[in-house]
Amino acid sequence: MQEQVAVLLARMTLDQKIGQMTQPERMHVTPDEVKRYHIGSVLSGGGSCPGDNRPADWVAMNDAYWAASMEEDGDHLAIPILYGVDAIHGNANVLGATIFPHNIGLGAMRDPDLVERIGVVTAREVRAAGVDWTFAPTLAVAHDPRWGRTYESFSEDPELVAAYAGRMVKGLQDSGVAACAKHWVGDGGTRAGVDQGDTVVDEEELRRVHTAPYTAALEAGVLTVMVSLSSWNGEKCHGHRYLIQDVLKGEMGFRGFVVSDWNGIDPLADDYTEAAVMAVNAGIDMFMVPETWQAFIAGLRERVEWGHVPIERIDDAVARILRVKFLCGLFERPRPWGRRGSNGSSFGSREHREVAREAVRKSLVLLKNDAGVLPLDKGARILVTGPAAHDRGRQCGGFTVEWQGVGGNGAIEGGTSVWEGIRAVAPEAVLWGEGGDGTAVGELPDTHDFDATVVVVGERPYAEGLGDIREPGPVRPGTNHLPAGPGALQPYGNTLELAALHPEALRLIRGLAAQGIPVVTVLISGRPLVVSAELDASRAFVSAWLPGSEGAGVADVLFGDHDFVGRLPMAWPGEMPGGGEGTEGGRGGVLFPRGYGLSATRK
Ligand code: GLC
């Protein structure tokens, strides 16, 4: 392997080397340009989908990029392209995919074996699209639910994150898809949970909490690591030579390649090329430069010629990239159209969905069950309602078909809403109100004909900084997919109180409870929320997190086919955590500790 890398590297020109280090986004690069600029990788940002967004469209796109990358001639060497996507809870960009619970729900399962099986199924559905690399697993150890990416974290407990890290990597990579441990490092520890903010901890805590899970990922042979857009004690991770070169590559012995995050080099310096030089010299090997990739190539070439970037650093980066491509078997793989896994019939299959449904069942956490209201009787007359009762998009959350996720049922093909799962097992169940935030406010059904009501409420989908809870103000303009400047989009809200974020939920729960009917509340959310009022008005309360496409898993447990086994992967606050970005933060009162969760059938 080393010999193959050395021989190929020795044949490469500087342009070909820098091309391998460059990763444009698919909307900004053509197959011809992939060949002309010797591009090593292309990505899809969240929701960036070709054609009709079917596996065949993805295979066709990947086949075109692959063919261009392999067209050897006097100027271009045949080095297969590596295509990357955010398949972080199934290959959820693609219509009809099996969509798993987001990581916080997997953390509640406490089931590393199932996490590995999820990796295997995810890899099959990634390869069905002709893709070879996913930017997963996220190894963030999230502490503050105000962070918009809390749901991408398995747990606030680094040991649980570590227990999952190696298994997800193994499930993915043993099934032929390169994994990516992200985001290096401390992304989940920023002050007040501000996305891309500052993690202010001493080195002992950084290592004990945030770098620890990477050890397990490296032991499992993870092939790539993505750098965090956040900072450590005021210094951007993307320019942090100590963390990348010395700790990750030196001390921890990481042998794969390090990829930057979306426009992650931009904030390092006012001059773009200066920023690129800083990031290359810090030890990053591949650059996610979605739109500015031509400037990146030109600037880096110039600075290498000026001696600002040692050629040894370039050679190290390219050698790592080539090594990963050899380890992935990319050089031996046929073109995407010709691969066995492409357009695989298991994509979105019942077998795959059963794995996801098992994960949903095991992820549910029962926070309250007065007088044994749960499990419900399948023959009972159940009134099902609430804005998230029949909304498969909402139950999937962000990074689903669109970067910010989708509402409604149209875009989530296959799978079941919570209502559809209940209807399938309880013939007397009735859906009231067609869901969506417009659920009839004020008017309430007359519930005297019913035995119980299931009210499904919670958050709308969001991703990254748009899910942050903090004072209004542009979400880090100019980074990621967001428009720069005053038009930049806003955070989700300024409080974790569900009654303030979505008052329709409490109105519904209280209105129904006032009629004397037992209320079972199911919360769809990417994180713990302050729900004290909703809890008080409910007889039973279930945290369902973001269960994904197989909402029927909720009914499996509500009606007792399976017991509740989920346990909180992070503490549940009784009040808003203290402080804002400028303060030490600190935790509001804890209502339920990490590890809490009731069962419904064991008396
Ligand atoms: C995003 C995220 C990262 C993702 C990348 C590509 O900004 O920070 O997790 O993998 O861009 O979509």
Short mmCIF file of N, CA, C and O in Angstrom, two decimals, residues 321-433:
data_model
loop_
_atom_site.label_atom_id
_atom_site.label_comp_id
_atom_site.label_asym_id
_atom_site.label_seq_id
_atom_site.Cartn_x
_atom_site.Cartn_y
_atom_site.Cartn_z
N ILE A 321 -4.57 11.17 1.45
CA ILE A 321 -5.77 11.05 0.61
C ILE A 321 -5.68 9.80 -0.27
O ILE A 321 -6.61 9.00 -0.35
N LEU A 322 -4.51 9.60 -0.88
CA LEU A 322 -4.34 8.42 -1.74
C LEU A 322 -4.46 7.14 -0.91
O LEU A 322 -5.09 6.17 -1.32
N ARG A 323 -3.88 7.16 0.28
CA ARG A 323 -3.92 5.99 1.16
C ARG A 323 -5.38 5.62 1.46
O ARG A 323 -5.78 4.46 1.39
N VAL A 324 -6.19 6.62 1.77
CA VAL A 324 -7.61 6.36 2.06
C VAL A 324 -8.29 5.77 0.83
O VAL A 324 -9.07 4.81 0.92
N LYS A 325 -7.98 6.32 -0.34
CA LYS A 325 -8.63 5.82 -1.56
C LYS A 325 -8.20 4.38 -1.86
O LYS A 325 -9.03 3.56 -2.27
N PHE A 326 -6.95 4.06 -1.57
CA PHE A 326 -6.52 2.67 -1.73
C PHE A 326 -7.22 1.78 -0.70
O PHE A 326 -7.78 0.74 -1.02
N LEU A 327 -7.26 2.25 0.55
CA LEU A 327 -7.88 1.44 1.62
C LEU A 327 -9.37 1.22 1.35
O LEU A 327 -9.93 0.19 1.72
N CYS A 328 -9.99 2.18 0.71
CA CYS A 328 -11.42 2.04 0.38
C CYS A 328 -11.63 1.09 -0.78
O CYS A 328 -12.76 0.76 -1.13
N GLY A 329 -10.52 0.73 -1.44
CA GLY A 329 -10.64 -0.14 -2.61
C GLY A 329 -11.13 0.61 -3.83
O GLY A 329 -11.59 0.02 -4.81
N LEU A 330 -11.04 1.94 -3.79
CA LEU A 330 -11.59 2.75 -4.89
C LEU A 330 -10.89 2.45 -6.21
O LEU A 330 -11.50 2.46 -7.27
N PHE A 331 -9.57 2.17 -6.14
CA PHE A 331 -8.84 1.95 -7.39
C PHE A 331 -9.27 0.64 -8.05
O PHE A 331 -9.15 0.47 -9.25
N GLU A 332 -9.79 -0.28 -7.27
CA GLU A 332 -10.22 -1.56 -7.85
C GLU A 332 -11.70 -1.54 -8.21
O GLU A 332 -12.18 -2.35 -9.00
N ARG A 333 -12.45 -0.63 -7.60
CA ARG A 333 -13.91 -0.65 -7.81
C ARG A 333 -14.25 -0.31 -9.26
O ARG A 333 -13.64 0.57 -9.85
N PRO A 334 -15.26 -1.01 -9.83
CA PRO A 334 -15.71 -0.59 -11.16
C PRO A 334 -16.36 0.79 -11.08
O PRO A 334 -16.59 1.29 -9.98
N ARG A 335 -16.71 1.33 -12.26
CA ARG A 335 -17.38 2.63 -12.24
C ARG A 335 -18.74 2.52 -11.54
O ARG A 335 -19.31 1.42 -11.48
N PRO A 336 -19.25 3.60 -10.94
CA PRO A 336 -20.51 3.52 -10.18
C PRO A 336 -21.61 2.74 -10.87
O PRO A 336 -22.26 1.90 -10.25
N TRP A 337 -21.83 2.97 -12.17
CA TRP A 337 -22.88 2.23 -12.89
C TRP A 337 -22.65 0.72 -12.81
O TRP A 337 -23.58 -0.05 -12.80
N GLY A 338 -21.35 0.35 -12.73
CA GLY A 338 -21.06 -1.08 -12.84
C GLY A 338 -20.99 -1.78 -11.51
O GLY A 338 -20.71 -2.97 -11.43
N ARG A 339 -21.22 -1.05 -10.40
CA ARG A 339 -21.02 -1.66 -9.10
C ARG A 339 -22.27 -2.43 -8.66
O ARG A 339 -23.40 -2.02 -8.91
N ARG A 340 -22.03 -3.53 -7.94
CA ARG A 340 -23.11 -4.39 -7.47
C ARG A 340 -24.07 -3.62 -6.57
O ARG A 340 -25.27 -3.72 -6.65
N GLY A 341 -23.53 -2.77 -5.72
CA GLY A 341 -24.37 -2.10 -4.73
C GLY A 341 -25.19 -0.95 -5.30
O GLY A 341 -26.19 -0.54 -4.71
N SER A 342 -24.77 -0.43 -6.48
CA SER A 342 -25.47 0.72 -7.04
C SER A 342 -26.91 0.37 -7.40
O SER A 342 -27.17 -0.70 -7.92
N ASN A 343 -27.83 1.28 -7.07
CA ASN A 343 -29.27 1.02 -7.30
C ASN A 343 -29.73 -0.24 -6.60
O ASN A 343 -30.63 -0.94 -7.07
N GLY A 344 -29.06 -0.56 -5.48
CA GLY A 344 -29.36 -1.81 -4.75
C GLY A 344 -30.84 -1.91 -4.39
O GLY A 344 -31.45 -0.93 -3.95
N SER A 345 -31.40 -3.12 -4.53
CA SER A 345 -32.84 -3.29 -4.28
C SER A 345 -33.17 -3.18 -2.80
O SER A 345 -34.32 -3.03 -2.42
N SER A 346 -32.15 -3.23 -1.93
CA SER A 346 -32.45 -3.13 -0.50
C SER A 346 -32.69 -1.68 -0.07
O SER A 346 -33.07 -1.43 1.07
N PHE A 347 -32.52 -0.75 -0.99
CA PHE A 347 -32.70 0.68 -0.66
C PHE A 347 -34.14 0.93 -0.18
O PHE A 347 -35.08 0.63 -0.92
N GLY A 348 -34.29 1.39 1.03
CA GLY A 348 -35.63 1.66 1.55
C GLY A 348 -36.47 0.41 1.77
O GLY A 348 -37.70 0.47 1.88
N SER A 349 -35.82 -0.75 1.81
CA SER A 349 -36.55 -2.03 1.89
C SER A 349 -37.21 -2.22 3.26
O SER A 349 -36.85 -1.56 4.24
N ARG A 350 -38.15 -3.17 3.29
CA ARG A 350 -38.83 -3.48 4.54
C ARG A 350 -37.83 -3.97 5.59
O ARG A 350 -37.89 -3.58 6.76
N GLU A 351 -36.86 -4.74 5.11
CA GLU A 351 -35.84 -5.27 6.04
C GLU A 351 -35.09 -4.11 6.69
O GLU A 351 -34.88 -4.07 7.90
N HIS A 352 -34.72 -3.13 5.88
CA HIS A 352 -33.99 -1.96 6.42
C HIS A 352 -34.90 -1.18 7.37
O HIS A 352 -34.46 -0.70 8.42
N ARG A 353 -36.16 -1.03 7.00
CA ARG A 353 -37.08 -0.23 7.82
C ARG A 353 -37.35 -0.90 9.17
O ARG A 353 -37.56 -0.23 10.18
N GLU A 354 -37.27 -2.24 9.19
CA GLU A 354 -37.44 -2.94 10.46
C GLU A 354 -36.31 -2.60 11.43
O GLU A 354 -36.52 -2.48 12.63
N VAL A 355 -35.11 -2.45 10.89
CA VAL A 355 -33.97 -2.07 11.75
C VAL A 355 -34.22 -0.69 12.34
O VAL A 355 -34.02 -0.44 13.53
N ALA A 356 -34.73 0.21 11.49
CA ALA A 356 -35.01 1.58 11.95
C ALA A 356 -36.14 1.59 12.97
O ALA A 356 -36.10 2.31 13.97
N ARG A 357 -37.14 0.73 12.74
CA ARG A 357 -38.29 0.69 13.65
C ARG A 357 -37.87 0.16 15.02
O ARG A 357 -38.30 0.67 16.07
N GLU A 358 -36.95 -0.80 15.02
CA GLU A 358 -36.41 -1.31 16.29
C GLU A 358 -35.68 -0.18 17.03
O GLU A 358 -35.82 -0.01 18.24
N ALA A 359 -34.94 0.62 16.27
CA ALA A 359 -34.22 1.75 16.90
C ALA A 359 -35.20 2.75 17.48
O ALA A 359 -34.98 3.27 18.59
N VAL A 360 -36.30 3.01 16.77
CA VAL A 360 -37.31 3.94 17.30
C VAL A 360 -37.83 3.41 18.63
O VAL A 360 -37.86 4.11 19.63
N ARG A 361 -38.22 2.13 18.65
CA ARG A 361 -38.77 1.55 19.88
C ARG A 361 -37.83 1.75 21.06
O ARG A 361 -38.22 2.16 22.14
N LYS A 362 -36.55 1.45 20.80
CA LYS A 362 -35.57 1.46 21.90
C LYS A 362 -35.15 2.87 22.29
O LYS A 362 -34.53 3.07 23.33
N SER A 363 -35.49 3.85 21.44
CA SER A 363 -35.03 5.22 21.72
C SER A 363 -36.02 5.99 22.59
O SER A 363 -35.67 7.01 23.19
N LEU A 364 -37.26 5.51 22.68
CA LEU A 364 -38.30 6.27 23.39
C LEU A 364 -38.03 6.27 24.89
O LEU A 364 -37.73 5.22 25.48
N VAL A 365 -38.15 7.43 25.50
CA VAL A 365 -37.93 7.54 26.95
C VAL A 365 -39.24 7.97 27.61
O VAL A 365 -39.82 9.01 27.28
N LEU A 366 -39.70 7.16 28.56
CA LEU A 366 -40.95 7.44 29.28
C LEU A 366 -40.62 8.28 30.51
O LEU A 366 -39.90 7.82 31.40
N LEU A 367 -41.11 9.52 30.50
CA LEU A 367 -40.77 10.45 31.59
C LEU A 367 -41.85 10.47 32.66
O LEU A 367 -41.58 10.86 33.79
N LYS A 368 -43.08 10.08 32.28
CA LYS A 368 -44.19 10.11 33.27
C LYS A 368 -45.23 9.10 32.83
O LYS A 368 -45.49 8.94 31.65
N ASN A 369 -45.83 8.40 33.83
CA ASN A 369 -46.89 7.45 33.49
C ASN A 369 -47.82 7.30 34.69
O ASN A 369 -47.81 6.29 35.38
N ASP A 370 -48.62 8.32 34.93
CA ASP A 370 -49.52 8.31 36.09
C ASP A 370 -50.52 7.19 36.00
O ASP A 370 -51.12 6.97 34.94
N ALA A 371 -50.69 6.49 37.12
CA ALA A 371 -51.74 5.46 37.22
C ALA A 371 -51.70 4.49 36.05
O ALA A 371 -52.75 4.05 35.57
N GLY A 372 -50.48 4.27 35.56
CA GLY A 372 -50.34 3.24 34.52
C GLY A 372 -51.20 3.48 33.29
O GLY A 372 -51.74 2.53 32.71
N VAL A 373 -51.33 4.74 32.90
CA VAL A 373 -52.10 5.04 31.67
C VAL A 373 -51.54 4.27 30.48
O VAL A 373 -52.25 3.78 29.62
N LEU A 374 -50.21 4.12 30.47
CA LEU A 374 -49.55 3.32 29.43
C LEU A 374 -49.20 1.96 30.04
O LEU A 374 -48.91 1.87 31.23
N PRO A 375 -49.23 0.87 29.24
CA PRO A 375 -49.56 0.84 27.81
C PRO A 375 -51.07 1.00 27.55
O PRO A 375 -51.89 0.62 28.40
N LEU A 376 -51.41 1.54 26.38
CA LEU A 376 -52.78 1.73 25.97
C LEU A 376 -53.36 0.39 25.50
O LEU A 376 -52.62 -0.49 25.06
N ASP A 377 -54.68 0.27 25.55
CA ASP A 377 -55.36 -0.93 25.07
C ASP A 377 -55.65 -0.77 23.57
O ASP A 377 -56.17 0.26 23.13
N LYS A 378 -55.32 -1.79 22.78
CA LYS A 378 -55.47 -1.65 21.32
C LYS A 378 -56.94 -1.50 20.91
O LYS A 378 -57.23 -0.98 19.84
N GLY A 379 -57.83 -1.95 21.78
CA GLY A 379 -59.25 -1.85 21.43
C GLY A 379 -59.87 -0.55 21.94
O GLY A 379 -61.04 -0.27 21.69
N ALA A 380 -59.05 0.26 22.62
CA ALA A 380 -59.61 1.48 23.21
C ALA A 380 -59.92 2.52 22.14
O ALA A 380 -59.39 2.47 21.03
N ARG A 381 -60.80 3.47 22.50
CA ARG A 381 -61.13 4.56 21.58
C ARG A 381 -60.14 5.70 21.85
O ARG A 381 -60.19 6.34 22.88
N ILE A 382 -59.18 5.83 20.91
CA ILE A 382 -58.06 6.77 21.11
C ILE A 382 -58.22 7.96 20.18
O ILE A 382 -58.37 7.79 18.97
N LEU A 383 -58.17 9.14 20.73
CA LEU A 383 -58.16 10.36 19.91
C LEU A 383 -56.71 10.77 19.72
O LEU A 383 -56.00 11.02 20.69
N VAL A 384 -56.25 10.78 18.46
CA VAL A 384 -54.86 11.16 18.18
C VAL A 384 -54.86 12.55 17.58
O VAL A 384 -55.64 12.84 16.66
N THR A 385 -54.04 13.44 18.10
CA THR A 385 -54.02 14.81 17.57
C THR A 385 -52.68 15.47 17.85
O THR A 385 -51.77 14.83 18.39
N GLY A 386 -52.56 16.70 17.41
CA GLY A 386 -51.32 17.45 17.64
C GLY A 386 -50.58 17.70 16.34
O GLY A 386 -50.69 16.91 15.40
N PRO A 387 -49.81 18.79 16.27
CA PRO A 387 -49.18 19.20 15.01
C PRO A 387 -48.15 18.19 14.48
O PRO A 387 -47.84 18.20 13.31
N ALA A 388 -47.64 17.31 15.34
CA ALA A 388 -46.65 16.34 14.86
C ALA A 388 -47.23 14.94 14.78
O ALA A 388 -46.49 13.97 14.58
N ALA A 389 -48.57 14.80 14.91
CA ALA A 389 -49.17 13.46 14.93
C ALA A 389 -49.06 12.79 13.57
O ALA A 389 -48.81 11.59 13.47
N HIS A 390 -49.26 13.55 12.51
CA HIS A 390 -49.24 12.94 11.17
C HIS A 390 -48.34 13.77 10.26
O HIS A 390 -48.80 14.47 9.35
N ASP A 391 -47.04 13.73 10.55
CA ASP A 391 -46.09 14.60 9.83
C ASP A 391 -44.73 13.90 9.80
O ASP A 391 -43.89 14.11 10.69
N ARG A 392 -44.52 13.06 8.77
CA ARG A 392 -43.28 12.27 8.70
C ARG A 392 -42.05 13.17 8.56
O ARG A 392 -40.98 12.86 9.07
N GLY A 393 -42.23 14.32 7.88
CA GLY A 393 -41.09 15.22 7.75
C GLY A 393 -40.66 15.74 9.10
O GLY A 393 -39.48 15.74 9.45
N ARG A 394 -41.62 16.15 9.89
CA ARG A 394 -41.32 16.73 11.19
C ARG A 394 -40.66 15.71 12.10
O ARG A 394 -39.75 16.04 12.86
N GLN A 395 -41.05 14.45 12.00
CA GLN A 395 -40.46 13.44 12.89
C GLN A 395 -39.06 13.05 12.47
O GLN A 395 -38.33 12.41 13.21
N CYS A 396 -38.65 13.47 11.25
CA CYS A 396 -37.28 13.18 10.78
C CYS A 396 -36.28 14.26 11.18
O CYS A 396 -35.09 14.00 11.31
N GLY A 397 -36.75 15.52 11.28
CA GLY A 397 -35.83 16.59 11.66
C GLY A 397 -34.92 17.02 10.53
O GLY A 397 -35.16 16.72 9.36
N GLY A 398 -33.85 17.70 10.85
CA GLY A 398 -32.95 18.28 9.86
C GLY A 398 -32.14 17.24 9.11
O GLY A 398 -32.21 16.04 9.40
N PHE A 399 -31.40 17.71 8.08
CA PHE A 399 -30.60 16.81 7.23
C PHE A 399 -31.47 15.68 6.69
O PHE A 399 -31.10 14.50 6.71
N THR A 400 -32.66 16.07 6.19
CA THR A 400 -33.58 15.09 5.60
C THR A 400 -34.19 15.68 4.32
O THR A 400 -34.94 16.65 4.41
N VAL A 401 -33.76 15.17 3.17
CA VAL A 401 -34.18 15.66 1.84
C VAL A 401 -33.70 17.09 1.60
O VAL A 401 -33.13 17.41 0.55
N GLU A 402 -33.92 17.94 2.55
CA GLU A 402 -33.36 19.31 2.55
C GLU A 402 -32.39 19.45 3.72
O GLU A 402 -32.55 18.77 4.75
N TRP A 403 -31.49 20.41 3.60
CA TRP A 403 -30.56 20.64 4.72
C TRP A 403 -31.32 20.90 6.01
O TRP A 403 -31.02 20.29 7.04
N GLN A 404 -32.34 21.74 5.92
CA GLN A 404 -33.11 22.11 7.11
C GLN A 404 -34.28 21.15 7.37
O GLN A 404 -35.11 21.41 8.25
N GLY A 405 -34.33 20.06 6.62
CA GLY A 405 -35.43 19.12 6.80
C GLY A 405 -36.68 19.60 6.07
O GLY A 405 -36.68 20.66 5.44
N VAL A 406 -37.74 18.80 6.15
CA VAL A 406 -38.98 19.12 5.43
C VAL A 406 -40.17 18.95 6.36
O VAL A 406 -40.11 18.17 7.32
N GLY A 407 -41.29 19.66 6.06
CA GLY A 407 -42.52 19.43 6.82
C GLY A 407 -43.44 18.58 5.98
O GLY A 407 -43.22 18.38 4.78
N GLY A 408 -44.46 18.04 6.61
CA GLY A 408 -45.47 17.29 5.87
C GLY A 408 -45.01 15.87 5.55
O GLY A 408 -43.95 15.43 5.98
N ASN A 409 -45.82 15.18 4.74
CA ASN A 409 -45.56 13.77 4.45
C ASN A 409 -45.05 13.53 3.03
O ASN A 409 -44.48 12.48 2.74
N GLY A 410 -45.23 14.55 2.14
CA GLY A 410 -44.97 14.32 0.72
C GLY A 410 -43.55 13.89 0.41
O GLY A 410 -43.32 13.04 -0.43
N ALA A 411 -42.59 14.48 1.11
CA ALA A 411 -41.19 14.24 0.74
C ALA A 411 -40.62 13.00 1.42
O ALA A 411 -39.51 12.58 1.12
N ILE A 412 -41.39 12.42 2.34
CA ILE A 412 -40.86 11.24 3.04
C ILE A 412 -41.62 10.02 2.54
O ILE A 412 -42.73 9.71 3.01
N GLU A 413 -41.08 9.38 1.52
CA GLU A 413 -41.75 8.23 0.90
C GLU A 413 -41.43 6.97 1.69
O GLU A 413 -40.31 6.79 2.15
N GLY A 414 -42.47 6.11 1.84
CA GLY A 414 -42.25 4.94 2.68
C GLY A 414 -42.29 5.41 4.12
O GLY A 414 -42.37 6.60 4.41
N GLY A 415 -42.23 4.48 5.02
CA GLY A 415 -42.24 4.89 6.41
C GLY A 415 -43.66 5.20 6.88
O GLY A 415 -44.62 5.14 6.12
N THR A 416 -43.75 5.57 8.16
CA THR A 416 -45.06 5.78 8.78
C THR A 416 -44.99 6.97 9.73
O THR A 416 -43.99 7.14 10.45
N SER A 417 -46.05 7.77 9.77
CA SER A 417 -46.13 8.81 10.80
C SER A 417 -46.53 8.14 12.11
O SER A 417 -46.96 6.96 12.13
N VAL A 418 -46.45 8.88 13.21
CA VAL A 418 -46.88 8.33 14.49
C VAL A 418 -48.35 7.90 14.37
O VAL A 418 -48.73 6.79 14.76
N TRP A 419 -49.17 8.74 13.73
CA TRP A 419 -50.59 8.42 13.56
C TRP A 419 -50.77 7.14 12.75
O TRP A 419 -51.52 6.24 13.12
N GLU A 420 -50.03 7.01 11.65
CA GLU A 420 -50.19 5.83 10.79
C GLU A 420 -49.82 4.56 11.56
O GLU A 420 -50.40 3.50 11.38
N GLY A 421 -48.84 4.69 12.48
CA GLY A 421 -48.48 3.52 13.31
C GLY A 421 -49.59 3.17 14.28
O GLY A 421 -49.92 2.00 14.48
N ILE A 422 -50.23 4.19 14.84
CA ILE A 422 -51.31 3.94 15.81
C ILE A 422 -52.52 3.35 15.10
O ILE A 422 -53.11 2.35 15.52
N ARG A 423 -52.83 3.94 13.95
CA ARG A 423 -54.02 3.50 13.19
C ARG A 423 -53.90 2.01 12.85
O ARG A 423 -54.87 1.25 12.87
N ALA A 424 -52.67 1.58 12.59
CA ALA A 424 -52.45 0.19 12.15
C ALA A 424 -52.73 -0.81 13.26
O ALA A 424 -53.03 -1.98 12.98
N VAL A 425 -52.66 -0.38 14.52
CA VAL A 425 -52.84 -1.36 15.62
C VAL A 425 -54.09 -1.11 16.44
O VAL A 425 -54.54 -1.99 17.18
N ALA A 426 -54.67 0.10 16.31
CA ALA A 426 -55.84 0.44 17.14
C ALA A 426 -57.01 0.85 16.26
O ALA A 426 -57.11 2.02 15.85
N PRO A 427 -57.86 -0.09 15.93
CA PRO A 427 -58.93 0.18 14.95
C PRO A 427 -59.90 1.29 15.38
O PRO A 427 -60.51 1.93 14.54
N GLU A 428 -59.99 1.54 16.71
CA GLU A 428 -60.91 2.58 17.17
C GLU A 428 -60.25 3.96 17.22
O GLU A 428 -60.88 4.93 17.65
N ALA A 429 -58.98 4.03 16.80
CA ALA A 429 -58.30 5.33 16.90
C ALA A 429 -58.81 6.27 15.82
O ALA A 429 -59.16 5.86 14.72
N VAL A 430 -58.82 7.57 16.15
CA VAL A 430 -59.28 8.62 15.22
C VAL A 430 -58.27 9.75 15.23
O VAL A 430 -57.76 10.12 16.29
N LEU A 431 -57.96 10.28 14.05
CA LEU A 431 -57.06 11.44 13.96
C LEU A 431 -57.90 12.70 13.92
O LEU A 431 -58.84 12.80 13.13
N TRP A 432 -57.59 13.65 14.81
CA TRP A 432 -58.33 14.90 14.79
C TRP A 432 -57.38 16.03 14.46
O TRP A 432 -56.30 16.16 15.01
N GLY A 433 -57.77 16.84 13.44
CA GLY A 433 -56.90 17.94 13.03
C GLY A 433 -55.81 17.37 12.13
O GLY A 433 -55.17 16.39 12.47
#
